[in-house]
Coordinates of C-alpha atoms and ligand atoms in Angstrom, one line a residue:
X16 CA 70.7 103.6 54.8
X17 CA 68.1 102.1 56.8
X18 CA 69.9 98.8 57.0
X19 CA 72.7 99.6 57.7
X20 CA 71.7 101.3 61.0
X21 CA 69.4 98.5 61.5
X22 CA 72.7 96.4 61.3
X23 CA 74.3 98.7 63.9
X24 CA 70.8 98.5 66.5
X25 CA 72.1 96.7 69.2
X26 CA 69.6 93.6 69.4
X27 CA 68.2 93.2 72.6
X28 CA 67.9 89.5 73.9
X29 CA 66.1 88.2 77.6
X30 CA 69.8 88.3 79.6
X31 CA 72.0 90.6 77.5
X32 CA 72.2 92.4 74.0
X33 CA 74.5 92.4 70.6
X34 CA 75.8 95.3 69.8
X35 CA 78.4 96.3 66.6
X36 CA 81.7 97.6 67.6
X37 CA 83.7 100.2 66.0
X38 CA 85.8 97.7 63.9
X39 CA 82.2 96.5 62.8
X40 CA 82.5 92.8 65.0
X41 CA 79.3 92.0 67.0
X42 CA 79.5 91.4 70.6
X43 CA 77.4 90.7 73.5
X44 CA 77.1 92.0 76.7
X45 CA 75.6 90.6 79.7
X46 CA 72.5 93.0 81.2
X47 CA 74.2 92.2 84.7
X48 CA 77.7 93.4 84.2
X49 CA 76.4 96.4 82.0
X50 CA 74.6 97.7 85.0
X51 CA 77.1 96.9 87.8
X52 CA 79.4 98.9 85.2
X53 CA 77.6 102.2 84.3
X54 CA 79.8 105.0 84.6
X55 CA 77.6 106.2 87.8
X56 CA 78.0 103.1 89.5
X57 CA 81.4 104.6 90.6
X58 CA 82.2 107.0 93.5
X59 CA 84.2 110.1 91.6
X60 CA 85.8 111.0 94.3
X61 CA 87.0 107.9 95.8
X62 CA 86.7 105.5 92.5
X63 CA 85.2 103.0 94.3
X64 CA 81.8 101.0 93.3
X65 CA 78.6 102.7 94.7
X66 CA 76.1 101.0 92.8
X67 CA 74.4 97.8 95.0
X68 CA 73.7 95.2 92.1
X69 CA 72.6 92.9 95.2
X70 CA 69.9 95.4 96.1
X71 CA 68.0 94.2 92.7
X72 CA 65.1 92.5 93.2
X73 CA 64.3 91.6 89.3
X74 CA 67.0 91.1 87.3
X75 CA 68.1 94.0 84.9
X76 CA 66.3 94.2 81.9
X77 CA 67.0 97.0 78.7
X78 CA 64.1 98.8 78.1
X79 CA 65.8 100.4 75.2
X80 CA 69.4 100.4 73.4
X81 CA 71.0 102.9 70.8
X82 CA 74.1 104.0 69.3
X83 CA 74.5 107.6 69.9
X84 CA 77.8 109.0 69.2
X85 CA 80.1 106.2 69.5
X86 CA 78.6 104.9 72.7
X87 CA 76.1 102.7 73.3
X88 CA 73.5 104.1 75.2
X89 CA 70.9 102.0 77.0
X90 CA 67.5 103.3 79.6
X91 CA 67.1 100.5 81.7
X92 CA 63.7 98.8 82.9
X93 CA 62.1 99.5 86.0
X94 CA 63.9 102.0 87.3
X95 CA 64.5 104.3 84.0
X96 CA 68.4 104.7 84.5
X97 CA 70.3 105.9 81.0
X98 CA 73.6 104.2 81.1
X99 CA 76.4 105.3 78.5
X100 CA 79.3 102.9 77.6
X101 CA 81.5 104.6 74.6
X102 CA 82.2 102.0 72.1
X103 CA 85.8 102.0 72.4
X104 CA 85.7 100.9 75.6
X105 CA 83.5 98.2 75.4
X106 CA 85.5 96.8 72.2
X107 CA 88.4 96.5 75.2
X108 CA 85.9 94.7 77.6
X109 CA 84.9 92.1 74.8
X110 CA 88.4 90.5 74.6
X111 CA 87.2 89.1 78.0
X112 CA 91.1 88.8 79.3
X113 CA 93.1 89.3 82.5
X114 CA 93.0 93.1 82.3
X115 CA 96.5 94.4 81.4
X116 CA 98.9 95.0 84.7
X117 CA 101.6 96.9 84.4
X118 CA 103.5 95.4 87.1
X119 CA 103.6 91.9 86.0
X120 CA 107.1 93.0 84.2
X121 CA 109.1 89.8 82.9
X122 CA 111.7 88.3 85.1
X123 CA 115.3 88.2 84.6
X124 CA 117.0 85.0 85.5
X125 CA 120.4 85.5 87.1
X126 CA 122.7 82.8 88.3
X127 CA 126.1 82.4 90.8
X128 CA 128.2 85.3 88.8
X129 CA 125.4 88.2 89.2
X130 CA 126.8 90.2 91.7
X131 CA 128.8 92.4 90.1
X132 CA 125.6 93.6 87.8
X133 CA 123.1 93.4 90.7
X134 CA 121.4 96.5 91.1
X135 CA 122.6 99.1 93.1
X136 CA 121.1 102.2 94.4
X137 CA 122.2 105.2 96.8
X138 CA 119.6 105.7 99.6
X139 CA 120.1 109.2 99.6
X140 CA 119.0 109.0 95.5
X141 CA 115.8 106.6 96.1
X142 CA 114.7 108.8 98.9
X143 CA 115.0 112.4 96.9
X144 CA 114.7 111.3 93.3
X145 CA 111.8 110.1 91.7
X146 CA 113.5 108.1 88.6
X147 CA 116.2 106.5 90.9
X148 CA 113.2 105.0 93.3
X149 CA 111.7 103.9 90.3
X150 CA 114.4 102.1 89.0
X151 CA 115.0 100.4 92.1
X152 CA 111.6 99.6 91.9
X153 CA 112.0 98.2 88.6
X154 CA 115.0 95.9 89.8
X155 CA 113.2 94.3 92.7
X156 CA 110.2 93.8 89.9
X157 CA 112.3 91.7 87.9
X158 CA 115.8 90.4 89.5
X159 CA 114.0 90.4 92.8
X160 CA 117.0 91.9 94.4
X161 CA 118.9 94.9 94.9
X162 CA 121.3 96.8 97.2
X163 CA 120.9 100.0 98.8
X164 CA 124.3 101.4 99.8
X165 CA 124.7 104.6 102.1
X166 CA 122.2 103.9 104.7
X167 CA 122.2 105.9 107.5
X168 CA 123.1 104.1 110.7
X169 CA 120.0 104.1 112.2
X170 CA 117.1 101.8 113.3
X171 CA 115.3 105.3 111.7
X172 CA 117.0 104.9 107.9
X173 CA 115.4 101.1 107.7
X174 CA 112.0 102.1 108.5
X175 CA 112.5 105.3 105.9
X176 CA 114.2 102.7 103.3
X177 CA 111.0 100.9 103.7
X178 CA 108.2 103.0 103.3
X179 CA 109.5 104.3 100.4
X180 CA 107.9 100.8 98.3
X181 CA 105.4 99.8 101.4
X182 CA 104.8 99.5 105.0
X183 CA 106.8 97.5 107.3
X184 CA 104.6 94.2 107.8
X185 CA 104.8 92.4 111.4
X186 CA 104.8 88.6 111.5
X187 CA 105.0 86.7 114.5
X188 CA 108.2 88.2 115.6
X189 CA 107.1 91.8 115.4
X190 CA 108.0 94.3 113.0
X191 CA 111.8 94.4 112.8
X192 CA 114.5 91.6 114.1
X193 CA 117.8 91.8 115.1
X194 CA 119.9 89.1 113.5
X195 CA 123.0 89.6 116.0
X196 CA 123.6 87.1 118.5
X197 CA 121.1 86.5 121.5
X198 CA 121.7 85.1 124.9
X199 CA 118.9 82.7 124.8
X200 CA 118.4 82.2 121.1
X201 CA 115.0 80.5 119.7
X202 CA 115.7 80.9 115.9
X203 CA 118.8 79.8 114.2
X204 CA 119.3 83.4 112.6
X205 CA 120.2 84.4 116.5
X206 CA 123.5 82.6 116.5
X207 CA 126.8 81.9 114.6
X208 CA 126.2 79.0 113.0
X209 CA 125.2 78.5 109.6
X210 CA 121.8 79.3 108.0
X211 CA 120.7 76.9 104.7
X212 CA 119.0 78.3 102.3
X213 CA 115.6 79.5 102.8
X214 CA 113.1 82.1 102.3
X215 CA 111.6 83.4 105.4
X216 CA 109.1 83.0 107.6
X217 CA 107.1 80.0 105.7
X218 CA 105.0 79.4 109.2
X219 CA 103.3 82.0 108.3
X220 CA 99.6 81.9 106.1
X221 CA 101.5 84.7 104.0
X222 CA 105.2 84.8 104.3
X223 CA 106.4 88.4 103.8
X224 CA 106.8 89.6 100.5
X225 CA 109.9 91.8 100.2
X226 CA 112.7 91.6 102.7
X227 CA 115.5 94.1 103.7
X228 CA 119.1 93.0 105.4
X229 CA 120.3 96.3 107.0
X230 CA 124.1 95.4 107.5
X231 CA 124.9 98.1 110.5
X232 CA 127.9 95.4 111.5
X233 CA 129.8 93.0 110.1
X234 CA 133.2 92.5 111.1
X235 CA 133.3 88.7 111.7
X236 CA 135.4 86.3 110.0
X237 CA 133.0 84.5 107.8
X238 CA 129.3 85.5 107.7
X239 CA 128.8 85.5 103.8
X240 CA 125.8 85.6 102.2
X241 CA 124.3 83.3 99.9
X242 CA 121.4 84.4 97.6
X243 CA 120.1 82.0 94.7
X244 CA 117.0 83.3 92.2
X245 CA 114.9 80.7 93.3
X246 CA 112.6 81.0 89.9
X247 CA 115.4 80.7 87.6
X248 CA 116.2 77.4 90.0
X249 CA 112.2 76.2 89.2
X250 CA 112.6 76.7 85.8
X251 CA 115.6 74.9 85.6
X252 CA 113.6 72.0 87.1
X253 CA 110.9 72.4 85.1
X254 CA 113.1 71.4 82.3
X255 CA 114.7 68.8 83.4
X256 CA 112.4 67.1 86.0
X257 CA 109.0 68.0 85.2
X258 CA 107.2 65.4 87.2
X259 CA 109.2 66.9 90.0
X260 CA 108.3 69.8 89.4
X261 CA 104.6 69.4 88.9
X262 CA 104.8 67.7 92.1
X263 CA 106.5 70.6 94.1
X264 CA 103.8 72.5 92.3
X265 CA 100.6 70.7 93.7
X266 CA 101.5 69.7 97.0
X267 CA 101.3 71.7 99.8
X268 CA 103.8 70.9 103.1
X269 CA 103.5 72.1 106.4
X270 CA 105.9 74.4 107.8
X271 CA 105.7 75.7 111.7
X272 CA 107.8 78.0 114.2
X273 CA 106.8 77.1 117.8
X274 CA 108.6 78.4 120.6
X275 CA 107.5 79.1 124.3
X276 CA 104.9 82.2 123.4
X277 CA 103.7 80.8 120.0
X278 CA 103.0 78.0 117.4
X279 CA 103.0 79.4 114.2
X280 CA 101.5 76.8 111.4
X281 CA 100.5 77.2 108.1
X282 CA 101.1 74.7 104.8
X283 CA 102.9 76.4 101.3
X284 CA 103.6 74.7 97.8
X285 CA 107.4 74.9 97.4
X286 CA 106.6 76.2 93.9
X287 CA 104.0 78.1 93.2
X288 CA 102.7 79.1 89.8
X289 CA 100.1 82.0 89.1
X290 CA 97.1 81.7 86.8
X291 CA 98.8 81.2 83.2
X292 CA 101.5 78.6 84.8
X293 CA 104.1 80.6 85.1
X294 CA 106.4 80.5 87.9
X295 CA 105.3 82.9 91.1
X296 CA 107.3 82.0 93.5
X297 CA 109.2 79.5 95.5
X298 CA 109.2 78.8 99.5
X299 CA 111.6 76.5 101.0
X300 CA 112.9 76.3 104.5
X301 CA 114.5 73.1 106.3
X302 CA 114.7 74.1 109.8
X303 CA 111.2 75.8 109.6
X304 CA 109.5 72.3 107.8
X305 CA 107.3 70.7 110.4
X306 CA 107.1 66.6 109.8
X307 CA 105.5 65.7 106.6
X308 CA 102.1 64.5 106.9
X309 CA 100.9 63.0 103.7
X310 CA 100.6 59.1 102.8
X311 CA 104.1 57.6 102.6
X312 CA 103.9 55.8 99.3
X313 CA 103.1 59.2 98.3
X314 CA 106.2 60.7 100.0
X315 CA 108.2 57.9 97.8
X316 CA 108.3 60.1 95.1
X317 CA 107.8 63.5 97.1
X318 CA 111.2 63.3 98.7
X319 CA 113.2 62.9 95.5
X320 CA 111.9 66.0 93.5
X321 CA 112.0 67.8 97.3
X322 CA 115.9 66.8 97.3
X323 CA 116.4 67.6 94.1
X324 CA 114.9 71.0 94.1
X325 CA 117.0 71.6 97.4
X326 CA 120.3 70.5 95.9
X327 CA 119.5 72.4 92.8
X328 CA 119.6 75.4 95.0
X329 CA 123.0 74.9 96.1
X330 CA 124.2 74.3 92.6
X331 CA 127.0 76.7 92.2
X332 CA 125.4 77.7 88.7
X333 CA 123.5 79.5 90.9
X334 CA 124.5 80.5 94.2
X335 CA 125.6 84.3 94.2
X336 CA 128.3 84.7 97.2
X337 CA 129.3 87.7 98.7
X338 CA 129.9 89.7 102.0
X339 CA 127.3 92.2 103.1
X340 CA 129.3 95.4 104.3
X341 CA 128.0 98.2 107.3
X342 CA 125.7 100.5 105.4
X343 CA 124.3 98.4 102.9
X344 CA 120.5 97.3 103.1
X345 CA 119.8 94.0 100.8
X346 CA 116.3 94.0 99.7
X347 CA 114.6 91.0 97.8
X348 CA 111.5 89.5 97.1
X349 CA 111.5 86.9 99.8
X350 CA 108.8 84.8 97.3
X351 CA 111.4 84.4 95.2
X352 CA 115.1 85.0 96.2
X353 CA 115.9 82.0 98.4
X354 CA 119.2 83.0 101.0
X355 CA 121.5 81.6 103.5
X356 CA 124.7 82.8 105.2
X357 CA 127.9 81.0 106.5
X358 CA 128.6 80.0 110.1
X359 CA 130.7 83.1 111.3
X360 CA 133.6 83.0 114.7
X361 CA 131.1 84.9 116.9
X362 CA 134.2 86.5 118.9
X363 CA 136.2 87.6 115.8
X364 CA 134.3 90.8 115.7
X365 CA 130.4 92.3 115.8
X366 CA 127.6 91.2 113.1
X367 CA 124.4 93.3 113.4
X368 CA 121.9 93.2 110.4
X369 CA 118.4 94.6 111.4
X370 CA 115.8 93.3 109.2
X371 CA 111.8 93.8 108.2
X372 CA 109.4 92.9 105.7
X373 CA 107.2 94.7 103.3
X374 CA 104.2 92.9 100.7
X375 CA 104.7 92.7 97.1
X376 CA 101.1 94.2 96.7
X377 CA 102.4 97.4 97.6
X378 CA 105.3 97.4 95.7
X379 CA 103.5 96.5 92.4
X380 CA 101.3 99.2 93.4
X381 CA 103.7 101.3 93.7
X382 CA 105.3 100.7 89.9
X383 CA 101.8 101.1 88.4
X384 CA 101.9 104.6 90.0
X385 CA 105.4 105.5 88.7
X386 CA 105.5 104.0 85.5
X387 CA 102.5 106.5 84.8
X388 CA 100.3 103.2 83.6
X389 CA 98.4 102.9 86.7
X390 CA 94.3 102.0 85.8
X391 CA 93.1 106.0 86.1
X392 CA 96.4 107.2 84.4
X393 CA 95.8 109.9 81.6
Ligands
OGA430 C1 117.6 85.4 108.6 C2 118.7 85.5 107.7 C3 120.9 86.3 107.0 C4 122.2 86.6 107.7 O1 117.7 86.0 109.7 O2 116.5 84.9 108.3 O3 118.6 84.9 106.6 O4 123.1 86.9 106.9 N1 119.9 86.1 108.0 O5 122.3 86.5 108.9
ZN431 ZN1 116.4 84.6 106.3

């Protein structure tokens, strides 16, 4: 049997060693990331990384490797560490991918005739019950919108609502806003007149991630909303247009909110894609797009997939149109979900929706936990 276990000796080398893996493939490892990854390298109490890799002054060398019961177990030059790496978990490291994340779930498109099936949760039941806030959850994960219903009538009950999935996230205008009508208004949201489709707050470097409406009022004649899934929009475009949409994809424009107390600037791609191509989001807003600043012959074929995209958005394919009533809290991913509302008869009655943000981190973060698939579960 002696060659077989010399066929199992890992094999050291000057950066890294081979070693066999339970299904019997070779694979190497790097001496760098074996060290920065020995089990003892991590805090067990907070899980965070103790071990200073920059503190080094040679660069890690294995003084000796072996198999010893499943794991490979290797003393280290220099310093005479014992590092031990189970085998099964190194055959997991060797596929060298995008570790697995629970909370990329897939999306479901929806279009103009979704809201009779758009999710729909009590407050009272996403507050107390574990397995309704997941769901909900779960719907803002992949429609990127849902409705709470039975809010309490209280600036209190939006703040609750919120830190159920996060923490509500200031941007220039503070934590919460009042979209009611204001004496001196300096957004459009602040009067009766209507607002296109957008996703908010583009001016700034990270628009929020998750919005909630709170409807406390609305007894106006007119005042709809207007939600489109702005990703099953891109997608659309991607089939149709792609040159378009490639170029909505690489460009950045410049968006800005300035006002007598700020000047809020910061440049976004209308469509954004994440690291395998796949759609991640969408930004557009017209009344918060500062000038376009790029080459004009350039802007010759901008403008068209720009004005197509737009107009795509008001398709009626996909526009969802309906009226938010008193006690119902809209909450969407604002990277995704692109609203607008219709001009309303500001003396035909009282319209009140207080509104705040939350990030998407923490509400992916907060499906890993409840889903039970989080990275220290089991
Ligand atoms: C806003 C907004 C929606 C509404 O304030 O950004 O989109 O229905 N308001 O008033
Ligand atoms: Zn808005």
């Amino acid at each position: 049997m002696a060659t077989l276990a010399a066929a199992l000796a890992p094999t050291l080398r000057e950066t890294g060693l081979d070693v066999t893996l339970e299904h019997g493939a070779r694979a190497y490892f790097n001496y760098y990331w074996l060290r920065d990854n020995c089990a003892s390298s991590f805090d067990p109490e907070t899980r965070e990384r103790v071990y200073d890799i920059f503190a080094e002054d040679t660069a890690p060398r294995a003084a000796q490797a072996d198999i010893i019961d499943s794991a490979l177990v290797i003393v280290w030059a220099g310093s005479g560490h014992r590092s031990t790496y189970p085998l099964g978990w190194l055959a997991t490291q060797a596929r060298a991918k995008p570790r697995h994340d629970p909370a990329v779930l897939p999306r479901r498109y929806w279009y103009a005739d979704h809201y009779p099936a758009m999710a729909r949760f009590a407050y009272e039941a996403v507050s107390t019950d574990p397995i309704a806030l997941k769901n909900w959850v779960h719907a803002l994960l992949t429609d990127g919108v849902a409705i709470l219903t039975g809010m309490p009538d209280s600036d209190q009950g939006l703040t609750d609502a919120a830190n159920l999935i996060g923490f509500p996230r200031p941007t220039f205008f503070g934590a919460y806003f009042d979209v009611k009508l204001h004496i001196d208004p300096d957004n459009l949201a602040y009067t009766a007149k209507a607002l296109e489709l957008h996703t908010d707050v583009p001016a700034e470097d990270l628009a929020p991630g998750v919005q909630f409406l709170h409807c406390r009022r609305n007894s106006v004649d007119g005042g709809e909303s207007l939600f489109v899934d702005g990703a099953a929009v891109a997608a659309e475009l991607r089939r149709t247009h792609p040159e378009d949409f490639r170029l909505l994809c690489e460009t950045t424009v410049p968006f800005y909110n300035e006002h007598d107390a700020y000047d809020m600037r910061a440049r976004q791609r209308v469509i954004e894609l994440d690291d395998q191509g796949d759609i991640a989001g969408v930004t557009i807003s017209q009344h918060m797009a500062d000038v376009f600043d790029h080459d004009q012959r350039f802007l010759d074929a901008y403008y068209p997939a720009f004005c197509r995209f737009g107009r795509l958005l008001q398709d009626p394919r996909f526009v969802m149109r309906f009226r938010l009533n008193a006690g119902e809290c809209i909450v969407f991913d604002n990277h995704r979900i692109v609203h607008a509302r219709s001009a309303f008869v500001a003396e035909s009655g009282e319209r009140h929706l207080l509104g705040t943000y939350t990030d998407r981190g923490e509400l992916r973060s907060r499906w890993r936990k409840l889903s039970g698939e989080g990275r220290f579960a089991g």
